[in-house]
Amino acid sequence: HLLLFLLFVGPFNCFASYSRATELFYSLNEGLPAGVLIGSLAHDLRLPTAGGQHSAALRPPLSFTLASHGLGGQYVQLDNRSGELHTSAVEIDREALCVESNGATILGGSAAVSSSSPSSESCLLLLDVLVLPQEYFRLVKVKIGIRDVNDNAPHFPVPHIHLLVPENAPVNTRLAIEHPALDPDMGTNGVQTYRLRDNYGVFTLDVEENESGERTPYLIVMGALDRETQEEYVTVIVAEDGGTPPLMGSATLTIGISDINDNCPQFNDSQLNVTLFGNSSLGTHVATVHAVDMDLGSNAQVTYSYSQKVPQPSRDLFQLNESTGAITLSTKVNGDTPRLHRLIILGSGPGCIPAVVTVLVTIIKVMMRPPEVVPRFIANEVEGVVYLKEMEPINTPIAFFTIKDPDEKYKVSCYLDGDGPFRLSPYKPYNNEYLLETTKPLDYETQQLYEISIVAWNSEGFRVNKVIKVQVLDDNDNSPVFSEQLIELSIEENNVPNAFLTKLHATDADSGERGQVSYFLGPDAPSYFALDKTTGVLTVSTQLDREEKEKYRYTVKAVDSGFPPRESIATVTITVLDKNDNSPRFINKDFSFFVPENFPGFGEIGVISVTDADAGQNGWVALSVLNGSDIFVIDTGKGVLRAKVSLDREQQSSYVLWIEAVDGGDPALSSTAKITILLLDINDNPPLVLFPQSNMSYLLVLPSTLPGSPITEVYAVDKDTGMNAVIAYSIIGRRGPRPESFRIDPKTGNITLEESLMQNDYGLYRLLVKVSDHGYPEPLYSTVMVNLFVNDTVSNESYIESLLRKEPDISIEEKQPQISIEPAHKKMESVSCMPTLVALSIISLGSIALVTGMGIYICLRKGKKHHRADENLEVQIPLNGRINLHMMEKKPMEISNI
């Protein structure tokens, strides 16, 4: 950069005419990721590029360079070749960059951040870009305006706002709320409205906007206020911005009602009657009057004074404390003192008419001094109040009392007056000494203060009371008590994290810190449950899954703050309620069933097993057939698949169904499974003879035919499969001059000439051929008549036809064709293979037809191989139903088929 500076500053006057200063302005949103295109300097400056008019070889490449990497330079990336300006990995935060500073610009070299006003262009990144080489040199001033997005929620500077409203504030009184909400965003993204979450029916909010655009909330009184009815209102003030979606912030608003003097003092009684002994000493307490003012502070201050109707002698005899209302004896009573005094006392408050109470004091004149009660306290005593801890043992001493007569003329007795677990008894061997003690442990939670009197009287009936107050001090003798020992809760599964479960509540009868309760989870509680120590709020931090665990049971503890601390335990049970979040599941996605053909209608083909992990109605599953419902039906409850009609394998050998399982949830969930039904063949089709086509057809056999020559063939097919379609051919009846001259191949049905034909062998030969399959349990067969006419020519066809029309006199040979698979020692294996195949065919009715088919295939392959080894053996093999008879190579012979 220094080199560039020297190059361009030194000889600046040489190329000043070629340089230009240019300004470019771009704008973008704050918070964009790295790599976002801001603009192309080369394009916007209309500088020549590689595809321009001049050849690239004659024009040096353009170079773009930031003059200095200042504050703004860290937020952009400049491509030195193309001049494209992109955002960098440092995210632009408008609120952090552009703090309003009265139009000041924060510079960073030749790159800066400018903030001048709260407009959309108030936040600018200023960049200086040098364009080289020299013939295109210019200094480009790039200004990038940062647009505000609503990425900040309003927030109040303090969490608690206090506002004081006088109770006599009229309706529509407006009070500005200090500490309005702040929002770093600008314009409509800033704070727009305020509202109260609970207005108690007497408050509302209004917003005023000043010239600078600041919005201040005002509290408006909408109803009458009375501090004596409710002295404080606590609500939540919510600030909302104008973004989309809007963001909100809140603070606690406490509205205190200040007192005004709208209440006057009042006495509870209009008259008090008091008696006073004439020998009472100075300062003796006579009575205390008390007036109540519902106001606060100075408004509730009451001043007591005598009415002008009270005569001066009474005023001099009894002193009235103007602050406390206490009346005491101020001068000694003598013989001239009146026996009855009527004291009219006024209770005055600020700006109020005084309240009036009358105290009638009757003075009893006596000629003797009263008994004396002298206490000596053992327990802690302050100003006549004795302090005892609760749970002190029985017979705890409180004080000694000495009872005596000052004149020593009269016998003095005493007793204890008042309720409580106390006892006053003579303390022997001393006379007139009494001990005050407890009779049972004290309980602070039952009663905190006792007031008892030691009453002494002499034989003349003169009585004296000594009042003792006993204050019970609290001890940590009570454990916290849960409102419920078993806390039963429920929550739906798939809850939001940190979901509220309940608020535990335990009370402790102790006072102060000893009664403060903290809450803790027991050791058996899972880690994803949380219990607030102070508030007792129980939450769960993760989503619960009923299918994983439906019931939770653990303990919680409530512990007080005493020393040593005491605790109690409660049990929490949580039931996770089901939601329909699991689709039905088939045990297999693909089911295969093997069914024998001709299976009766509505017979059970198989059972489709399906489960649903949900509970109740959400776990109820209904099954239905999506395709093939005209043939198949399924029991929706048991999953039993049935066919409405009997199935014929020869019409269709297999079926593919789709079964849908739908649960009972709302909305319902479903799944499908593929069902393959394979029909197993049974021997229900006899072989079908395709050639010869008629029992009346015949073939001409020349006498010159050589032995072993093929004459004709019987060709048949069977619609069944497997062993049910394996066909064997045999001649079961013969008629002719020498009928044994012909034989048939049991496998192929080829009829060949066995012996040479002689002169006397001429004539018509009729062979009855039996075509039989090897089905189980009973083979099926068909018969066909093969007619062979041995002669040189056919000279009289009508004669031959007449012979064919006659019923042949053929004796049936009940002889089955013999099937041999292997010669000699291998023959036993073939014999043992057939029963095995038959047994497997029966078992295949259940589920293993595939294994059976493979067994058949292997056995037949064995038979075919061994037949090649011994051509004299007869072997049965299945025929291919698609054999083209015209494609078979045969030796030419003369055949006449009429």
mmCIF file of N, CA, C and O in Angstrom, residues 580 582-588 591 608-615 618-623 637 661-663 669-671:
data_model
loop_
_atom_site.group_PDB
_atom_site.id
_atom_site.type_symbol
_atom_site.label_atom_id
_atom_site.label_comp_id
_atom_site.label_asym_id
_atom_site.label_seq_id
_atom_site.Cartn_x
_atom_site.Cartn_y
_atom_site.Cartn_z
ATOM 1 N N ASN A 580 -51.702 -40.616 19.567
ATOM 2 C CA ASN A 580 -51.641 -41.510 18.411
ATOM 3 C C ASN A 580 -50.413 -41.163 17.579
ATOM 4 O O ASN A 580 -50.489 -40.488 16.544
ATOM 5 N N ASN A 582 -48.020 -43.682 16.797
ATOM 6 C CA ASN A 582 -47.460 -44.917 16.250
ATOM 7 C C ASN A 582 -48.432 -45.506 15.234
ATOM 8 O O ASN A 582 -49.616 -45.687 15.528
ATOM 9 N N SER A 583 -47.923 -45.785 14.058
ATOM 10 C CA SER A 583 -48.739 -46.450 13.044
ATOM 11 C C SER A 583 -48.814 -47.941 13.352
ATOM 12 O O SER A 583 -47.937 -48.492 14.025
ATOM 13 N N PRO A 584 -49.878 -48.590 12.895
ATOM 14 C CA PRO A 584 -49.915 -50.048 13.047
ATOM 15 C C PRO A 584 -48.715 -50.685 12.370
ATOM 16 O O PRO A 584 -48.258 -50.216 11.322
ATOM 17 N N ARG A 585 -48.202 -51.761 12.967
ATOM 18 C CA ARG A 585 -47.035 -52.447 12.417
ATOM 19 C C ARG A 585 -47.373 -53.907 12.175
ATOM 20 O O ARG A 585 -47.845 -54.603 13.084
ATOM 21 N N PHE A 586 -47.170 -54.338 10.940
ATOM 22 C CA PHE A 586 -47.319 -55.748 10.621
ATOM 23 C C PHE A 586 -46.079 -56.491 11.102
ATOM 24 O O PHE A 586 -44.954 -55.955 11.077
ATOM 25 N N ILE A 587 -46.288 -57.733 11.543
ATOM 26 C CA ILE A 587 -45.155 -58.546 11.982
ATOM 27 C C ILE A 587 -44.180 -58.736 10.823
ATOM 28 O O ILE A 587 -42.954 -58.721 11.010
ATOM 29 N N ASN A 588 -44.710 -58.903 9.618
ATOM 30 C CA ASN A 588 -43.885 -58.974 8.413
ATOM 31 C C ASN A 588 -44.438 -57.972 7.405
ATOM 32 O O ASN A 588 -45.651 -57.730 7.362
ATOM 33 N N PHE A 591 -46.298 -61.173 3.537
ATOM 34 C CA PHE A 591 -46.823 -62.449 4.007
ATOM 35 C C PHE A 591 -47.012 -63.365 2.799
ATOM 36 O O PHE A 591 -47.447 -62.912 1.730
ATOM 37 N N ILE A 608 -53.240 -62.610 9.522
ATOM 38 C CA ILE A 608 -52.366 -61.448 9.357
ATOM 39 C C ILE A 608 -52.182 -60.822 10.736
ATOM 40 O O ILE A 608 -53.141 -60.329 11.337
ATOM 41 N N SER A 609 -50.972 -60.865 11.243
ATOM 42 C CA SER A 609 -50.696 -60.350 12.581
ATOM 43 C C SER A 609 -50.208 -58.908 12.476
ATOM 44 O O SER A 609 -49.277 -58.617 11.725
ATOM 45 N N VAL A 610 -50.863 -58.017 13.232
ATOM 46 C CA VAL A 610 -50.503 -56.607 13.237
ATOM 47 C C VAL A 610 -50.613 -56.086 14.665
ATOM 48 O O VAL A 610 -51.464 -56.536 15.431
ATOM 49 N N THR A 611 -49.734 -55.172 15.018
ATOM 50 C CA THR A 611 -49.730 -54.580 16.359
ATOM 51 C C THR A 611 -49.673 -53.066 16.241
ATOM 52 O O THR A 611 -49.295 -52.524 15.215
ATOM 53 N N ASP A 612 -50.101 -52.396 17.318
ATOM 54 C CA ASP A 612 -49.995 -50.940 17.420
ATOM 55 C C ASP A 612 -49.530 -50.612 18.834
ATOM 56 O O ASP A 612 -50.163 -51.013 19.809
ATOM 57 N N ALA A 613 -48.407 -49.913 18.941
ATOM 58 C CA ALA A 613 -47.808 -49.642 20.247
ATOM 59 C C ALA A 613 -48.636 -48.677 21.077
ATOM 60 O O ALA A 613 -48.419 -48.574 22.291
ATOM 61 N N ASP A 614 -49.587 -47.947 20.460
ATOM 62 C CA ASP A 614 -50.418 -47.028 21.229
ATOM 63 C C ASP A 614 -51.422 -47.799 22.074
ATOM 64 O O ASP A 614 -51.594 -49.016 21.933
ATOM 65 N N ALA A 615 -52.094 -47.058 22.957
ATOM 66 C CA ALA A 615 -53.025 -47.680 23.899
ATOM 67 C C ALA A 615 -54.445 -47.212 23.603
ATOM 68 O O ALA A 615 -54.676 -46.215 22.921
ATOM 69 N N ASN A 618 -56.441 -45.507 20.365
ATOM 70 C CA ASN A 618 -55.332 -45.268 19.437
ATOM 71 C C ASN A 618 -54.664 -46.567 19.012
ATOM 72 O O ASN A 618 -53.970 -46.604 17.996
ATOM 73 N N GLY A 619 -54.820 -47.632 19.823
ATOM 74 C CA GLY A 619 -54.195 -48.903 19.500
ATOM 75 C C GLY A 619 -55.137 -49.893 18.845
ATOM 76 O O GLY A 619 -54.724 -51.018 18.532
ATOM 77 N N TRP A 620 -56.423 -49.511 18.667
ATOM 78 C CA TRP A 620 -57.363 -50.398 17.972
ATOM 79 C C TRP A 620 -57.015 -50.400 16.481
ATOM 80 O O TRP A 620 -56.819 -49.339 15.876
ATOM 81 N N VAL A 621 -56.946 -51.571 15.893
ATOM 82 C CA VAL A 621 -56.541 -51.700 14.493
ATOM 83 C C VAL A 621 -57.652 -52.388 13.706
ATOM 84 O O VAL A 621 -58.180 -53.424 14.137
ATOM 85 N N ALA A 622 -57.994 -51.792 12.573
ATOM 86 C CA ALA A 622 -58.965 -52.388 11.647
ATOM 87 C C ALA A 622 -58.240 -52.730 10.347
ATOM 88 O O ALA A 622 -57.475 -51.927 9.817
ATOM 89 N N LEU A 623 -58.486 -53.943 9.856
ATOM 90 C CA LEU A 623 -57.833 -54.428 8.641
ATOM 91 C C LEU A 623 -58.830 -54.429 7.486
ATOM 92 O O LEU A 623 -60.026 -54.694 7.677
ATOM 93 N N GLY A 637 -61.083 -57.950 13.036
ATOM 94 C CA GLY A 637 -60.673 -58.083 14.433
ATOM 95 C C GLY A 637 -59.579 -59.112 14.633
ATOM 96 O O GLY A 637 -58.573 -58.855 15.294
ATOM 97 N N ALA A 661 -53.874 -51.556 7.392
ATOM 98 C CA ALA A 661 -54.216 -51.534 8.818
ATOM 99 C C ALA A 661 -54.371 -50.086 9.240
ATOM 100 O O ALA A 661 -53.463 -49.277 9.043
ATOM 101 N N VAL A 662 -55.540 -49.734 9.771
ATOM 102 C CA VAL A 662 -55.850 -48.365 10.198
ATOM 103 C C VAL A 662 -56.174 -48.399 11.683
ATOM 104 O O VAL A 662 -56.994 -49.207 12.124
ATOM 105 N N ASP A 663 -55.511 -47.501 12.469
ATOM 106 C CA ASP A 663 -55.797 -47.471 13.908
ATOM 107 C C ASP A 663 -56.982 -46.568 14.192
ATOM 108 O O ASP A 663 -57.544 -45.938 13.293
ATOM 109 N N LEU A 669 -53.786 -43.275 11.795
ATOM 110 C CA LEU A 669 -52.546 -43.639 11.119
ATOM 111 C C LEU A 669 -52.715 -45.028 10.501
ATOM 112 O O LEU A 669 -53.513 -45.841 11.001
ATOM 113 N N SER A 670 -51.992 -45.300 9.442
ATOM 114 C CA SER A 670 -52.188 -46.564 8.732
ATOM 115 C C SER A 670 -50.860 -47.074 8.203
ATOM 116 O O SER A 670 -49.870 -46.347 8.137
ATOM 117 N N SER A 671 -50.863 -48.346 7.825
ATOM 118 C CA SER A 671 -49.724 -48.968 7.144
ATOM 119 C C SER A 671 -50.275 -50.106 6.288
ATOM 120 O O SER A 671 -51.416 -50.539 6.462
#
